[in-house]
JSON list of C-alpha atoms in Angstrom, two decimals:
[
{"chain": "P", "resi": 1, "resn": "MET", "atom": "CA", "xyz": [-15.00, 11.18, 0.68]},
{"chain": "P", "resi": 2, "resn": "SER", "atom": "CA", "xyz": [-15.51, 7.28, -0.53]},
{"chain": "P", "resi": 3, "resn": "SER", "atom": "CA", "xyz": [-13.54, 5.53, -2.60]},
{"chain": "P", "resi": 4, "resn": "GLU", "atom": "CA", "xyz": [-16.21, 5.23, -5.29]},
{"chain": "P", "resi": 5, "resn": "ALA", "atom": "CA", "xyz": [-16.26, 9.04, -5.44]},
{"chain": "P", "resi": 6, "resn": "LEU", "atom": "CA", "xyz": [-12.20, 8.77, -6.17]},
{"chain": "P", "resi": 7, "resn": "GLY", "atom": "CA", "xyz": [-12.96, 6.16, -8.74]},
{"chain": "P", "resi": 8, "resn": "LEU", "atom": "CA", "xyz": [-11.55, 3.78, -6.92]},
{"chain": "P", "resi": 9, "resn": "GLU", "atom": "CA", "xyz": [-13.47, 0.13, -7.13]},
{"chain": "P", "resi": 10, "resn": "PHE", "atom": "CA", "xyz": [-13.86, -1.51, -4.24]},
{"chain": "P", "resi": 11, "resn": "GLU", "atom": "CA", "xyz": [-16.13, -4.82, -3.32]},
{"chain": "P", "resi": 12, "resn": "LEU", "atom": "CA", "xyz": [-15.52, -5.92, 0.17]},
{"chain": "P", "resi": 13, "resn": "ASP", "atom": "CA", "xyz": [-14.50, -9.65, 0.42]},
{"chain": "P", "resi": 14, "resn": "GLU", "atom": "CA", "xyz": [-16.26, -11.71, 3.23]},
{"chain": "P", "resi": 15, "resn": "SER", "atom": "CA", "xyz": [-14.49, -14.88, 3.03]},
{"chain": "P", "resi": 16, "resn": "SER", "atom": "CA", "xyz": [-11.11, -12.63, 3.54]},
{"chain": "P", "resi": 17, "resn": "GLU", "atom": "CA", "xyz": [-9.33, -12.60, 6.65]},
{"chain": "P", "resi": 18, "resn": "LEU", "atom": "CA", "xyz": [-8.47, -9.36, 6.28]},
{"chain": "P", "resi": 19, "resn": "ASP", "atom": "CA", "xyz": [-10.80, -6.65, 7.64]},
{"chain": "P", "resi": 20, "resn": "GLU", "atom": "CA", "xyz": [-12.44, -3.76, 5.89]},
{"chain": "P", "resi": 21, "resn": "ARG", "atom": "CA", "xyz": [-9.86, -0.90, 6.26]},
{"chain": "P", "resi": 22, "resn": "SER", "atom": "CA", "xyz": [-6.78, -3.43, 5.57]},
{"chain": "P", "resi": 23, "resn": "GLN", "atom": "CA", "xyz": [-8.85, -4.79, 2.43]},
{"chain": "P", "resi": 24, "resn": "ARG", "atom": "CA", "xyz": [-9.04, -0.75, 1.29]},
{"chain": "P", "resi": 25, "resn": "ILE", "atom": "CA", "xyz": [-5.46, -0.06, 1.62]},
{"chain": "P", "resi": 26, "resn": "LEU", "atom": "CA", "xyz": [-4.94, -2.95, -0.66]},
{"chain": "P", "resi": 27, "resn": "ALA", "atom": "CA", "xyz": [-7.31, -1.60, -3.27]},
{"chain": "P", "resi": 28, "resn": "LEU", "atom": "CA", "xyz": [-5.58, 1.73, -2.82]},
{"chain": "P", "resi": 29, "resn": "GLU", "atom": "CA", "xyz": [-2.21, 0.40, -3.77]},
{"chain": "P", "resi": 30, "resn": "ARG", "atom": "CA", "xyz": [-3.92, -1.42, -6.79]},
{"chain": "P", "resi": 31, "resn": "GLN", "atom": "CA", "xyz": [-4.24, 2.21, -8.70]},
{"chain": "P", "resi": 32, "resn": "TRP", "atom": "CA", "xyz": [-2.49, 4.04, -10.87]},
{"chain": "P", "resi": 33, "resn": "TRP", "atom": "CA", "xyz": [-1.77, 7.13, -10.03]},
{"chain": "P", "resi": 34, "resn": "LYS", "atom": "CA", "xyz": [-1.19, 10.29, -13.18]},
{"chain": "P", "resi": 35, "resn": "TYR", "atom": "CA", "xyz": [-0.58, 13.12, -10.76]},
{"chain": "P", "resi": 36, "resn": "ALA", "atom": "CA", "xyz": [1.46, 13.74, -8.24]},
{"chain": "P", "resi": 37, "resn": "GLY", "atom": "CA", "xyz": [0.06, 14.24, -5.06]},
{"chain": "P", "resi": 38, "resn": "ALA", "atom": "CA", "xyz": [-3.45, 12.27, -6.01]},
{"chain": "P", "resi": 39, "resn": "LYS", "atom": "CA", "xyz": [-2.34, 9.03, -4.10]},
{"chain": "P", "resi": 40, "resn": "GLU", "atom": "CA", "xyz": [-1.39, 11.17, -1.03]},
{"chain": "P", "resi": 41, "resn": "GLN", "atom": "CA", "xyz": [-4.88, 13.34, -1.29]},
{"chain": "P", "resi": 42, "resn": "ALA", "atom": "CA", "xyz": [-6.77, 9.70, -1.18]},
{"chain": "P", "resi": 43, "resn": "ILE", "atom": "CA", "xyz": [-5.15, 8.59, 1.57]},
{"chain": "P", "resi": 44, "resn": "ALA", "atom": "CA", "xyz": [-6.30, 12.04, 3.66]},
{"chain": "P", "resi": 45, "resn": "GLU", "atom": "CA", "xyz": [-9.48, 11.46, 2.49]},
{"chain": "P", "resi": 46, "resn": "MET", "atom": "CA", "xyz": [-10.28, 7.57, 2.32]},
{"chain": "P", "resi": 47, "resn": "PHE", "atom": "CA", "xyz": [-8.61, 6.87, 5.98]},
{"chain": "P", "resi": 48, "resn": "SER", "atom": "CA", "xyz": [-8.28, 10.58, 7.75]},
{"chain": "P", "resi": 49, "resn": "ILE", "atom": "CA", "xyz": [-4.92, 9.72, 8.35]},
{"chain": "P", "resi": 50, "resn": "SER", "atom": "CA", "xyz": [-1.02, 11.27, 7.20]},
{"chain": "P", "resi": 51, "resn": "PRO", "atom": "CA", "xyz": [0.42, 9.46, 4.55]},
{"chain": "P", "resi": 52, "resn": "THR", "atom": "CA", "xyz": [3.42, 8.62, 6.57]},
{"chain": "P", "resi": 53, "resn": "ASN", "atom": "CA", "xyz": [1.13, 6.43, 8.88]},
{"chain": "P", "resi": 54, "resn": "TYR", "atom": "CA", "xyz": [-0.73, 5.20, 6.35]},
{"chain": "P", "resi": 55, "resn": "TYR", "atom": "CA", "xyz": [2.39, 3.97, 4.72]},
{"chain": "P", "resi": 56, "resn": "GLN", "atom": "CA", "xyz": [3.66, 2.58, 8.39]},
{"chain": "P", "resi": 57, "resn": "LEU", "atom": "CA", "xyz": [-0.22, 0.56, 8.15]},
{"chain": "P", "resi": 58, "resn": "LEU", "atom": "CA", "xyz": [0.75, -0.65, 4.63]},
{"chain": "P", "resi": 59, "resn": "ASN", "atom": "CA", "xyz": [4.36, -1.94, 5.76]},
{"chain": "P", "resi": 60, "resn": "THR", "atom": "CA", "xyz": [2.93, -3.77, 8.73]},
{"chain": "P", "resi": 61, "resn": "LEU", "atom": "CA", "xyz": [-0.07, -5.11, 6.48]},
{"chain": "P", "resi": 62, "resn": "ILE", "atom": "CA", "xyz": [1.94, -6.56, 3.49]},
{"chain": "P", "resi": 63, "resn": "ASP", "atom": "CA", "xyz": [4.03, -9.02, 6.15]},
{"chain": "P", "resi": 64, "resn": "THR", "atom": "CA", "xyz": [0.50, -10.56, 7.08]},
{"chain": "P", "resi": 65, "resn": "ASP", "atom": "CA", "xyz": [-0.02, -14.00, 5.84]},
{"chain": "P", "resi": 66, "resn": "ALA", "atom": "CA", "xyz": [-3.94, -12.75, 5.37]},
{"chain": "P", "resi": 67, "resn": "ALA", "atom": "CA", "xyz": [-2.13, -10.13, 2.88]},
{"chain": "P", "resi": 68, "resn": "LEU", "atom": "CA", "xyz": [-0.44, -12.72, 1.03]},
{"chain": "P", "resi": 69, "resn": "ALA", "atom": "CA", "xyz": [-3.62, -14.95, 0.68]},
{"chain": "P", "resi": 70, "resn": "HIS", "atom": "CA", "xyz": [-6.12, -11.98, 0.04]},
{"chain": "P", "resi": 71, "resn": "ASP", "atom": "CA", "xyz": [-3.54, -10.75, -2.95]},
{"chain": "P", "resi": 72, "resn": "PRO", "atom": "CA", "xyz": [-0.70, -12.62, -3.57]},
{"chain": "P", "resi": 73, "resn": "MET", "atom": "CA", "xyz": [0.86, -10.72, -6.73]},
{"chain": "P", "resi": 74, "resn": "LEU", "atom": "CA", "xyz": [0.17, -7.08, -5.25]},
{"chain": "P", "resi": 75, "resn": "VAL", "atom": "CA", "xyz": [1.60, -8.09, -1.78]},
{"chain": "P", "resi": 76, "resn": "LYS", "atom": "CA", "xyz": [4.89, -9.77, -3.44]},
{"chain": "P", "resi": 77, "resn": "ARG", "atom": "CA", "xyz": [4.92, -6.46, -5.87]},
{"chain": "P", "resi": 78, "resn": "LEU", "atom": "CA", "xyz": [5.07, -4.13, -2.83]},
{"chain": "P", "resi": 79, "resn": "ARG", "atom": "CA", "xyz": [7.47, -6.67, -0.95]},
{"chain": "P", "resi": 80, "resn": "ARG", "atom": "CA", "xyz": [9.55, -6.36, -3.48]},
{"chain": "P", "resi": 81, "resn": "LEU", "atom": "CA", "xyz": [9.48, -2.78, -4.19]},
{"chain": "P", "resi": 82, "resn": "ARG", "atom": "CA", "xyz": [10.22, -2.18, -0.48]},
{"chain": "P", "resi": 83, "resn": "THR", "atom": "CA", "xyz": [12.86, -4.67, -0.32]},
{"chain": "P", "resi": 84, "resn": "THR", "atom": "CA", "xyz": [14.56, -2.31, -3.66]},
{"chain": "P", "resi": 85, "resn": "ARG", "atom": "CA", "xyz": [14.41, 0.72, -1.89]},
{"chain": "P", "resi": 86, "resn": "HIS", "atom": "CA", "xyz": [15.91, -0.48, 1.10]},
{"chain": "P", "resi": 87, "resn": "ARG", "atom": "CA", "xyz": [18.72, -1.59, -0.77]},
{"chain": "P", "resi": 88, "resn": "ALA", "atom": "CA", "xyz": [19.44, 1.67, -2.68]},
{"chain": "P", "resi": 89, "resn": "ARG", "atom": "CA", "xyz": [19.18, 3.44, 0.92]},
{"chain": "P", "resi": 90, "resn": "SER", "atom": "CA", "xyz": [21.79, 1.01, 2.35]},
{"chain": "P", "resi": 91, "resn": "ALA", "atom": "CA", "xyz": [24.11, 1.25, -0.59]},
{"chain": "P", "resi": 92, "resn": "LYS", "atom": "CA", "xyz": [23.88, 5.27, -0.46]},
{"chain": "P", "resi": 93, "resn": "ARG", "atom": "CA", "xyz": [24.40, 4.76, 3.48]},
{"chain": "P", "resi": 94, "resn": "LEU", "atom": "CA", "xyz": [27.70, 2.78, 2.80]},
{"chain": "P", "resi": 95, "resn": "GLU", "atom": "CA", "xyz": [28.43, 5.32, -0.02]},
{"chain": "P", "resi": 96, "resn": "SER", "atom": "CA", "xyz": [28.94, 7.93, 2.36]},
{"chain": "P", "resi": 97, "resn": "GLU", "atom": "CA", "xyz": [30.03, 6.71, 4.90]},
{"chain": "P", "resi": 98, "resn": "ALA", "atom": "CA", "xyz": [33.57, 5.49, 2.85]}
]
């Protein structure tokens, strides 16, 4: 199923250093999801990979300078969210060890 069929707007930026798949991943991350599981379904339909593999690709992608140049606000927000989640997990781990 295409991104258009899922209601996702996507226009390939030929001037970007990112390939089409990377641009589609960032386009998917720009969306807001109303229902639980909707994003995971979109991931499976658009990329034919598991959500776990998708998030591994996303985390690698947001660490690149090309992704930052392509969509700086989105990439910075995703990096902040990742850092916040990592800190929360670390704090929980430290609490359980004490």
